[in-house]
PDB file of C-alpha atoms in Angstrom:
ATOM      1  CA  UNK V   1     -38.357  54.382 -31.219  1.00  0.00           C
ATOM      2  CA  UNK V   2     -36.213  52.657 -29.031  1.00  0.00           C
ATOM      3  CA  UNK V   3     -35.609  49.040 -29.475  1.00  0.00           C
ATOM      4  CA  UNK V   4     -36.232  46.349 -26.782  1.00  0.00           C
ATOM      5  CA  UNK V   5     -32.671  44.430 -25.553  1.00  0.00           C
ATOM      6  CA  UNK V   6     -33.925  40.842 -26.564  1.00  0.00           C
ATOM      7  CA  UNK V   7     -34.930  38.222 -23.790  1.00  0.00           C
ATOM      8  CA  UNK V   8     -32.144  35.813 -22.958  1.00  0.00           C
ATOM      9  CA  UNK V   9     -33.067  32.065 -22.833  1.00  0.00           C
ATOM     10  CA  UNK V  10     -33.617  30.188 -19.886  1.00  0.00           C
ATOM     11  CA  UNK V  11     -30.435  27.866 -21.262  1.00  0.00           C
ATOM     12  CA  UNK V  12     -28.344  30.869 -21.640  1.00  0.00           C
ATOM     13  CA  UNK V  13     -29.186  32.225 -18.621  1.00  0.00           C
ATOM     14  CA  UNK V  14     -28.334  28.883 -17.038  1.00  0.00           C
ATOM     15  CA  UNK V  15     -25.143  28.656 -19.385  1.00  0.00           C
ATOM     16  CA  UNK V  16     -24.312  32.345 -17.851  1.00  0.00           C
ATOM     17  CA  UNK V  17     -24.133  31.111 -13.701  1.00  0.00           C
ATOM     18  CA  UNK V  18     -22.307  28.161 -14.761  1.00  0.00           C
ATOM     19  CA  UNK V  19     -19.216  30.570 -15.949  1.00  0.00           C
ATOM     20  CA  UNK V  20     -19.566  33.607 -13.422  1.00  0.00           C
ATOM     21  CA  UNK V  21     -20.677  31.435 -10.402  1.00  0.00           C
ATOM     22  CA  UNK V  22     -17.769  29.707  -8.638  1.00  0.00           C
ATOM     23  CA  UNK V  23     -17.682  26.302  -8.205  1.00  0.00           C
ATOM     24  CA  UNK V  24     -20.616  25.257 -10.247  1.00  0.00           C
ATOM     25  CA  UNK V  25     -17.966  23.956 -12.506  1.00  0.00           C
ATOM     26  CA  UNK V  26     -15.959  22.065 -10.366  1.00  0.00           C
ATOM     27  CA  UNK V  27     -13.122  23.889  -8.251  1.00  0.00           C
ATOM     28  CA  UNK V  28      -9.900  23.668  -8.754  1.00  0.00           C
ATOM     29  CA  UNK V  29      -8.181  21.772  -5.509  1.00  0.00           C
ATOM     30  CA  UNK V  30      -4.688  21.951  -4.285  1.00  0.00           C
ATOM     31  CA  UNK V  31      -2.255  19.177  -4.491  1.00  0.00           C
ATOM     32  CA  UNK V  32      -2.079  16.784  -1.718  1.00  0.00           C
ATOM     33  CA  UNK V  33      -0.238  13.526  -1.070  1.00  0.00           C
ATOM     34  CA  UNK V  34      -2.643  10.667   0.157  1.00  0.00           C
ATOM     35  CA  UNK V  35       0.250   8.478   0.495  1.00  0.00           C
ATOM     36  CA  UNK V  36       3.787   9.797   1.315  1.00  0.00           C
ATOM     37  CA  UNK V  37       7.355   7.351   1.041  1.00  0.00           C
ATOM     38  CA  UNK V  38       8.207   5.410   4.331  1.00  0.00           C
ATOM     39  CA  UNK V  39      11.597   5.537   5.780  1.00  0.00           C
ATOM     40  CA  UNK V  40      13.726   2.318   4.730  1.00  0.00           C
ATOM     41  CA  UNK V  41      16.769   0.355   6.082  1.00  0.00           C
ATOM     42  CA  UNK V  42      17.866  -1.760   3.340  1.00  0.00           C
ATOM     43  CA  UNK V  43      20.767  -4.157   2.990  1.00  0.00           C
ATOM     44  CA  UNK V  44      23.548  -3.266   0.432  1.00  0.00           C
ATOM     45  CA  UNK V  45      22.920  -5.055  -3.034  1.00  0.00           C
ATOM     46  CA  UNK V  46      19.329  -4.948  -2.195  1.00  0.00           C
ATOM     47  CA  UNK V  47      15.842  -3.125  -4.326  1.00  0.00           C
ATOM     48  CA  UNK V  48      14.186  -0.723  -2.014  1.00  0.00           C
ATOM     49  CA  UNK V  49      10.657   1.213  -3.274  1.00  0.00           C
ATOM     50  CA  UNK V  50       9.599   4.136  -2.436  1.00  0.00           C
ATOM     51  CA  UNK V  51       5.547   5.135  -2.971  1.00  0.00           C
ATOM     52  CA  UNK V  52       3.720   8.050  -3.379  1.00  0.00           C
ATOM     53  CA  UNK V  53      -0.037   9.070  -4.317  1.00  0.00           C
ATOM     54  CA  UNK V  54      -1.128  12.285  -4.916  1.00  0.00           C
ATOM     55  CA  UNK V  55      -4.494  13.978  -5.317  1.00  0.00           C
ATOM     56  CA  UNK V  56      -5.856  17.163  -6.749  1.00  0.00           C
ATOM     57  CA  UNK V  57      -7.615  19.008  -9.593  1.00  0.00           C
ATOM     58  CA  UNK V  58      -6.067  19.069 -11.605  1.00  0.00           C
ATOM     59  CA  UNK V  59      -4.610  15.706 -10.929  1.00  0.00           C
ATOM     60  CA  UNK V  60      -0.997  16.625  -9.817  1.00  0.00           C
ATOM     61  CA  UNK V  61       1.750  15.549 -11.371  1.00  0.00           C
ATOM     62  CA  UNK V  62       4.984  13.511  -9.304  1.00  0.00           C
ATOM     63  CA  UNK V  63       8.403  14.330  -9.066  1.00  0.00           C
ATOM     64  CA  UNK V  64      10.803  12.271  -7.173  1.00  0.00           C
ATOM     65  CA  UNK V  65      14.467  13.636  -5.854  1.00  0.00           C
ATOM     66  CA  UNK V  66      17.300  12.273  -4.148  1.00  0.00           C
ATOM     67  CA  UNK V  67      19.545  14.333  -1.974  1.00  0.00           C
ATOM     68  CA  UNK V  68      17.570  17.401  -3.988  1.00  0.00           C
ATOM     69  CA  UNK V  69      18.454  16.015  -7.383  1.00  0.00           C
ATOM     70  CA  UNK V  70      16.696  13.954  -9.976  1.00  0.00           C
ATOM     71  CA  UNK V  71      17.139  10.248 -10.262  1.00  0.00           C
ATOM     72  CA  UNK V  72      20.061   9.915 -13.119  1.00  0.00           C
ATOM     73  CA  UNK V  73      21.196   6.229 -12.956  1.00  0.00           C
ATOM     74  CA  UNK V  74      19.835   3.546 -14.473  1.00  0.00           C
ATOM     75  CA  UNK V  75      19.305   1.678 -11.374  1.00  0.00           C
ATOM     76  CA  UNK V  76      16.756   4.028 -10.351  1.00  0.00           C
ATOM     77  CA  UNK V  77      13.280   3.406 -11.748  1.00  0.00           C
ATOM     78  CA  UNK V  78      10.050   5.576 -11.936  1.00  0.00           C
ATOM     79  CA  UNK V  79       6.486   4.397 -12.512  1.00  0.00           C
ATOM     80  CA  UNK V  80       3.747   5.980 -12.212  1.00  0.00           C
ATOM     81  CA  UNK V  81       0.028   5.558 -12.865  1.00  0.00           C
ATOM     82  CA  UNK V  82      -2.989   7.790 -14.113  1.00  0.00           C
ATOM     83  CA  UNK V  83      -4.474   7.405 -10.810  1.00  0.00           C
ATOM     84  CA  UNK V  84      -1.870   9.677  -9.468  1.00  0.00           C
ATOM     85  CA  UNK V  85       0.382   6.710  -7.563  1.00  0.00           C
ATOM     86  CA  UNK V  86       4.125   6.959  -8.580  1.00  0.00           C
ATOM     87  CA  UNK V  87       6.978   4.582  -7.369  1.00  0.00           C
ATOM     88  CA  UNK V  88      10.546   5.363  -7.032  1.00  0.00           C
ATOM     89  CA  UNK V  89      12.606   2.114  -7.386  1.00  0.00           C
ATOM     90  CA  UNK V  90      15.990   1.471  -6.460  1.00  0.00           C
ATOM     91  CA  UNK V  91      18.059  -1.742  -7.606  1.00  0.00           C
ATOM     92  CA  UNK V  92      21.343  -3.018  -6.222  1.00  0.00           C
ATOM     93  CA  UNK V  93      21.139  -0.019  -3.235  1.00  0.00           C
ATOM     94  CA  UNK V  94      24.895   0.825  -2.650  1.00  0.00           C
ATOM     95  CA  UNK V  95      26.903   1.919   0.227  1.00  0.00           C
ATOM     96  CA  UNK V  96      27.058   5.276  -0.995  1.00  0.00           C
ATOM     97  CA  UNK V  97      23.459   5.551  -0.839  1.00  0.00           C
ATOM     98  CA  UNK V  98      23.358   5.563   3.269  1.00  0.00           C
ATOM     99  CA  UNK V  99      21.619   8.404   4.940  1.00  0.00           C
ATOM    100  CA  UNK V 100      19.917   9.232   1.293  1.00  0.00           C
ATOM    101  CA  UNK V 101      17.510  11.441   0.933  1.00  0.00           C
ATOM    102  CA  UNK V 102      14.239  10.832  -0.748  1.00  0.00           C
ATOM    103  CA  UNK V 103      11.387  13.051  -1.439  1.00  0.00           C
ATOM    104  CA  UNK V 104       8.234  13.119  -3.422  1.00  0.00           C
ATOM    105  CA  UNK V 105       6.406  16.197  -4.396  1.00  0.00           C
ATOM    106  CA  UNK V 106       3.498  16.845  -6.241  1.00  0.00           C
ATOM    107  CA  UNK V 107       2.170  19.778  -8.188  1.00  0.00           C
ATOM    108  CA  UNK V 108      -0.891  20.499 -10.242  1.00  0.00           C
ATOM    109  CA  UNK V 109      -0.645  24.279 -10.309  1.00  0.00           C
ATOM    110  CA  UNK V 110      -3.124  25.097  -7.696  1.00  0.00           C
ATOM    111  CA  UNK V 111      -1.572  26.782  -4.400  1.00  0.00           C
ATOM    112  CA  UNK V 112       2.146  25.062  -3.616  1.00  0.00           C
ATOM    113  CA  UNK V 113       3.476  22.039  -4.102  1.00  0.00           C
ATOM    114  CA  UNK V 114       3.154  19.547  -1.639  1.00  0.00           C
ATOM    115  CA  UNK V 115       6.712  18.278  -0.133  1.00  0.00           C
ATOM    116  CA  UNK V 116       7.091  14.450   0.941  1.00  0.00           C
ATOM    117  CA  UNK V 117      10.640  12.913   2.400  1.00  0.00           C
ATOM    118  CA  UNK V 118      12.064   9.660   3.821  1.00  0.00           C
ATOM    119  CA  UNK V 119      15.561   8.924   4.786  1.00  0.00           C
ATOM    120  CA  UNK V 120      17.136   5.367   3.246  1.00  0.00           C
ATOM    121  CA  UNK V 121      19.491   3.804   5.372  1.00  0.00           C
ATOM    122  CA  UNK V 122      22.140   0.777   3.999  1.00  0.00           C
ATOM    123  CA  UNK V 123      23.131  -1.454   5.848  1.00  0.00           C
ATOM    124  CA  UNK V 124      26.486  -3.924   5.476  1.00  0.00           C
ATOM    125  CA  UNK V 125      25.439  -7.385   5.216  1.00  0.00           C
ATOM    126  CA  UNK V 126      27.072  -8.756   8.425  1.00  0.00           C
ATOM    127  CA  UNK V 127      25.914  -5.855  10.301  1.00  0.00           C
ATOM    128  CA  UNK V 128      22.225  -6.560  10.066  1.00  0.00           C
ATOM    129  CA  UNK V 129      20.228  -6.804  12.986  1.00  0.00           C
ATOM    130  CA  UNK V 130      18.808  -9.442  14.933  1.00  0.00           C
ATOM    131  CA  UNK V 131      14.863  -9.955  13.571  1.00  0.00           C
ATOM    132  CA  UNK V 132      15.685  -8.493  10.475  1.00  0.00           C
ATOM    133  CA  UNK V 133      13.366  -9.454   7.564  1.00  0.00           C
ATOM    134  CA  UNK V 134      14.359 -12.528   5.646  1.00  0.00           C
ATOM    135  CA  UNK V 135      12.919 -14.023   2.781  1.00  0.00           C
ATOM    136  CA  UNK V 136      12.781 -17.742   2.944  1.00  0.00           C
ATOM    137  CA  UNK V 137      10.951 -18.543  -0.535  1.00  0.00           C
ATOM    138  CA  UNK V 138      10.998 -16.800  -3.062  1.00  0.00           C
ATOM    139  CA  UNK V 139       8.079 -16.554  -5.560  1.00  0.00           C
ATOM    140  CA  UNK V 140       8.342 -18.138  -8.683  1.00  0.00           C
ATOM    141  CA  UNK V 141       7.073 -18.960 -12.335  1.00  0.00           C
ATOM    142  CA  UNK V 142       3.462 -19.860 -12.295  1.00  0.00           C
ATOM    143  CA  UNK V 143       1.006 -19.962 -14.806  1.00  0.00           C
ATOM    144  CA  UNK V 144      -3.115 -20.106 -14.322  1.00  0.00           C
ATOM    145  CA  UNK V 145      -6.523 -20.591 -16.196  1.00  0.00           C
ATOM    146  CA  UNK V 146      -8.621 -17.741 -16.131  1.00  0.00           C
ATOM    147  CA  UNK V 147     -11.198 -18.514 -13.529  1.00  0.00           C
ATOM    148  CA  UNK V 148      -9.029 -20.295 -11.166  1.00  0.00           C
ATOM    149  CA  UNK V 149      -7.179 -19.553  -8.116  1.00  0.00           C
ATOM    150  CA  UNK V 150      -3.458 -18.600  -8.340  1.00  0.00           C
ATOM    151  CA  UNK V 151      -1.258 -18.810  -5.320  1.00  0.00           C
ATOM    152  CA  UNK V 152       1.916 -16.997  -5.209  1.00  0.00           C
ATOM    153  CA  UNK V 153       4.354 -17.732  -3.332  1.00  0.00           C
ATOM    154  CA  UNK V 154       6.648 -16.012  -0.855  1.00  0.00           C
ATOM    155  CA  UNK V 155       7.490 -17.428   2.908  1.00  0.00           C
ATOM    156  CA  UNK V 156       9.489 -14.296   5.060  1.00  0.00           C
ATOM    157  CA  UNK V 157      10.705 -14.056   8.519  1.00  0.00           C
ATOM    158  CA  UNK V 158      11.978 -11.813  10.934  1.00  0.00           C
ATOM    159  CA  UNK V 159      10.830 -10.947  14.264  1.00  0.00           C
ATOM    160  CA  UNK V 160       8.740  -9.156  15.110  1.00  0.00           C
ATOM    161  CA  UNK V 161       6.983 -10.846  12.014  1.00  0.00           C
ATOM    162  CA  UNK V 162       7.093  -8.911   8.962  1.00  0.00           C
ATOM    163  CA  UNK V 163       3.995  -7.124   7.154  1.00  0.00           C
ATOM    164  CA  UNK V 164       3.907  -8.242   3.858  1.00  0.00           C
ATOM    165  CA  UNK V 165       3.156  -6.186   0.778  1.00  0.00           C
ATOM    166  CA  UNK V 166       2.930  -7.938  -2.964  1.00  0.00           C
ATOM    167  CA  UNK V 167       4.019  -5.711  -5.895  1.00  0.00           C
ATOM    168  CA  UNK V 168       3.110  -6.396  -9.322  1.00  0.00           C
ATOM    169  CA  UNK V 169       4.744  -4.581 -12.200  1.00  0.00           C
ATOM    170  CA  UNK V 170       6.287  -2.796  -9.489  1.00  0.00           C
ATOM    171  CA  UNK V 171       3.021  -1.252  -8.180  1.00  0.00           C
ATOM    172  CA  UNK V 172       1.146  -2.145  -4.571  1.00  0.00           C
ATOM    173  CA  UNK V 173      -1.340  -4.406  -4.654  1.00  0.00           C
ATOM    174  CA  UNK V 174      -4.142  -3.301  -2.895  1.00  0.00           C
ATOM    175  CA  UNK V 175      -5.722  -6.330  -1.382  1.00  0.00           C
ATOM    176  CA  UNK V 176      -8.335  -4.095   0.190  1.00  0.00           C
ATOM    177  CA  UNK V 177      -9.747  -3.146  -2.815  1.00  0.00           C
ATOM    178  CA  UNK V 178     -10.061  -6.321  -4.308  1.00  0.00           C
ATOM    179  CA  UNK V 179     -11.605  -9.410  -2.370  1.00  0.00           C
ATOM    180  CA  UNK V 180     -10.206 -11.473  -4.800  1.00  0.00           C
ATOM    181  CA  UNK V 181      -7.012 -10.859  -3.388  1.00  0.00           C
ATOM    182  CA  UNK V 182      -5.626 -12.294   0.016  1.00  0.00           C
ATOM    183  CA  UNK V 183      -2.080 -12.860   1.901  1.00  0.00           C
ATOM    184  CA  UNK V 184      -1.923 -15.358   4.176  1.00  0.00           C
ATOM    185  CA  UNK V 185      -0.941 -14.671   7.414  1.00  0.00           C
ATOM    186  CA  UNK V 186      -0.471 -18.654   9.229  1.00  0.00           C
ATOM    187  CA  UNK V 187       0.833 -22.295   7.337  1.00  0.00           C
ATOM    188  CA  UNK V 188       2.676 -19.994   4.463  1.00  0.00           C
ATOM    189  CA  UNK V 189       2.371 -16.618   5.860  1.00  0.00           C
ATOM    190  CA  UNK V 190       3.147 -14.005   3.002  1.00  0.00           C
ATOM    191  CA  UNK V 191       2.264 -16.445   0.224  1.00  0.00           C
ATOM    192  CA  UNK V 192      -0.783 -14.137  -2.393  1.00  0.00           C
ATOM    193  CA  UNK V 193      -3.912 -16.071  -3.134  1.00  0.00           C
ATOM    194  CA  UNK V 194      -6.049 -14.291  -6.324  1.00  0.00           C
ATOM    195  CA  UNK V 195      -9.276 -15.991  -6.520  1.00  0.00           C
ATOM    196  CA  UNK V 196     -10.999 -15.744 -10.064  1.00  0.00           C
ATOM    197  CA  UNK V 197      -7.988 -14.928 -11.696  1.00  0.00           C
ATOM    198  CA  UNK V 198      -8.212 -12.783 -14.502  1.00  0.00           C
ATOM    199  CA  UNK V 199      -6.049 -11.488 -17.587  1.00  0.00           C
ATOM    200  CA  UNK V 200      -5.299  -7.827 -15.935  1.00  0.00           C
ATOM    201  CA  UNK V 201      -3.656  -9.990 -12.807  1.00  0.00           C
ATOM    202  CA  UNK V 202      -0.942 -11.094 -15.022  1.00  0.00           C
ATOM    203  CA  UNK V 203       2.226  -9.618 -14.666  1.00  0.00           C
ATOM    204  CA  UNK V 204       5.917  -9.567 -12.266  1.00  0.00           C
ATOM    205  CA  UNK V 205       4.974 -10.314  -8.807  1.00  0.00           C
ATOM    206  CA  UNK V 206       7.269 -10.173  -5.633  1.00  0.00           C
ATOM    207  CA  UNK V 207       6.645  -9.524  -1.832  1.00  0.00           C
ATOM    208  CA  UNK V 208       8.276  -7.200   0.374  1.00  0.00           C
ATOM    209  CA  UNK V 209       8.879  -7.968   4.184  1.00  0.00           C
ATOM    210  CA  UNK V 210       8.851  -5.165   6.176  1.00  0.00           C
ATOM    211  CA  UNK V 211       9.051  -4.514   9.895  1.00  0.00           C
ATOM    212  CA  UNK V 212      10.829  -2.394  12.907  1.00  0.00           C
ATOM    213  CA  UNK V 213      14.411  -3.286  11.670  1.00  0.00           C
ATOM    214  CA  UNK V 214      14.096  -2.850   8.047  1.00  0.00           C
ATOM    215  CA  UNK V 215      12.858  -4.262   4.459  1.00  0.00           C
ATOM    216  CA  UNK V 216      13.567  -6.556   2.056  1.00  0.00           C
ATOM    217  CA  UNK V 217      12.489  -7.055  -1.776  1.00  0.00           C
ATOM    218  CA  UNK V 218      11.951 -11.054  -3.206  1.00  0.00           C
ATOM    219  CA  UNK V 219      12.921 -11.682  -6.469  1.00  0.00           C
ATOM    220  CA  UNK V 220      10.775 -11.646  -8.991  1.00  0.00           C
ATOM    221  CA  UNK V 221       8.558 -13.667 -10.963  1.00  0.00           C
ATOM    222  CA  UNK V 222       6.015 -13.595 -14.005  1.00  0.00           C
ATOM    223  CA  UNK V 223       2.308 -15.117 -13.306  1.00  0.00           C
ATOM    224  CA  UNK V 224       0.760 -15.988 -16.825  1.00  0.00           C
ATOM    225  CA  UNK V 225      -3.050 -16.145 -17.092  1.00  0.00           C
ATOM    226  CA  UNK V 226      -4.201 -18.196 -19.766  1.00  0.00           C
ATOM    227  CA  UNK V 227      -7.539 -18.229 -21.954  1.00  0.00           C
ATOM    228  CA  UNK V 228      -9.801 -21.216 -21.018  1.00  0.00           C
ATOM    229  CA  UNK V 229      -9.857 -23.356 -24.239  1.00  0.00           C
ATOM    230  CA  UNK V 230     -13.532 -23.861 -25.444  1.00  0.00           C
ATOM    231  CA  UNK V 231     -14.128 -27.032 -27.534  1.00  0.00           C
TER     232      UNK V 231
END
């Protein structure tokens, strides 16, 4: 007597389309680059940064180059985070380095690598142009309550007036993601206001001036968020 094959459960069954059916899952989806490095003019002795953000699944991973080659000096910095931004950092930029060629790719398996490049340019300092960026005031030391308002400091010129992006840690801040950030744009245009402040906003802060002519890096200083002391 022949025996009957034995019913399959309605979770097996279920279990079953989940592996055979495509994209029940979650597909697998190429690399791209959301954000790809900006061409720079920089003045010699200068920090220049380079950003990248890629996007996938598997989240890609980054890989910077110069002039086809791998960063080997110690003046060249990579960071990157787990949300798939990377930043390629260059201190003291050197003559040599005019006419560079910098390019981000990222990978994550699927399809081919996406290709990003942008071409650094170094200029002498006598032979800057008029308009380009200047920083006037520098940020510096500055230390906050949680709960209050910090203001950073950073006054630039240049004309046409530079855009101003804040870097902490050496990674954009992204004042539209935050309200509780803000740059201000008339009395101390450049200068960072964070509202609430909080222990994850502590870290190395400087502004970068950036427009037509070129870019320029502030120093850098540390903003300490203390505790509020409860009696």
């Amino acid at each position: 007597m022949r025996r009957k094959p034995p019913k399959l459960g309605v979770a097996y069954l279920l279990l079953l389309a989940l592996v055979t059916v495509p994209g029940l899952l979650g597909s697998d989806d190429p690399a791209r680059l959301v954000v790809r490095p900006d061409s720079s003019t920089v003045v010699t002795g200068t920090a220049v940064s380079f950003f990248c953000r890629s996007d996938g699944n598997p989240l890609p991973t980054v890989q910077w180059k110069i002039n086809g080659k791998g960063p080997q000096e110690n003046r060249f910095v990579i960071k990157s985070l787990p949300s798939g931004l990377s930043t390629l950092r260059i201190e003291a930029v050197q003559n040599a380095d005019n006419q560079s060629l910098i390019s981000c790719t990222a990978d994550n398996g699927v399809a081919h690598p996406v290709y990003a490049e942008a071409l650094l340019t170094v200029y002498l300092n006598e032979s800057t142009p008029a308009g380009f960026p200047s920083i006037d005031a520098h940020p510096s030391l500055k230390s906050v309550e949680q709960g209050r308002t910090a203001h950073v400091n950073c006054r630039v010129h240049g004309t046409p007036r530079p855009k101003v992006l804040w870097l902490r840690d050496l990674i954009p801040v992204d004042i539209r993601a935050d309200p509780r950030y803000s740059v201000s744009t008339i009395g101390n245009p450049g200068a960072l206001m964070i509202q609430n402040a909080r222990e994850e906003d502590q870290g190395r802060y400087e502004c970068v001036a950036r427009n037509e002519h070129g870019v320029m890096h502030s120093k850098a200083a540390h903003l300490y968020v203390k505790g509020v002391c409860k009696f």
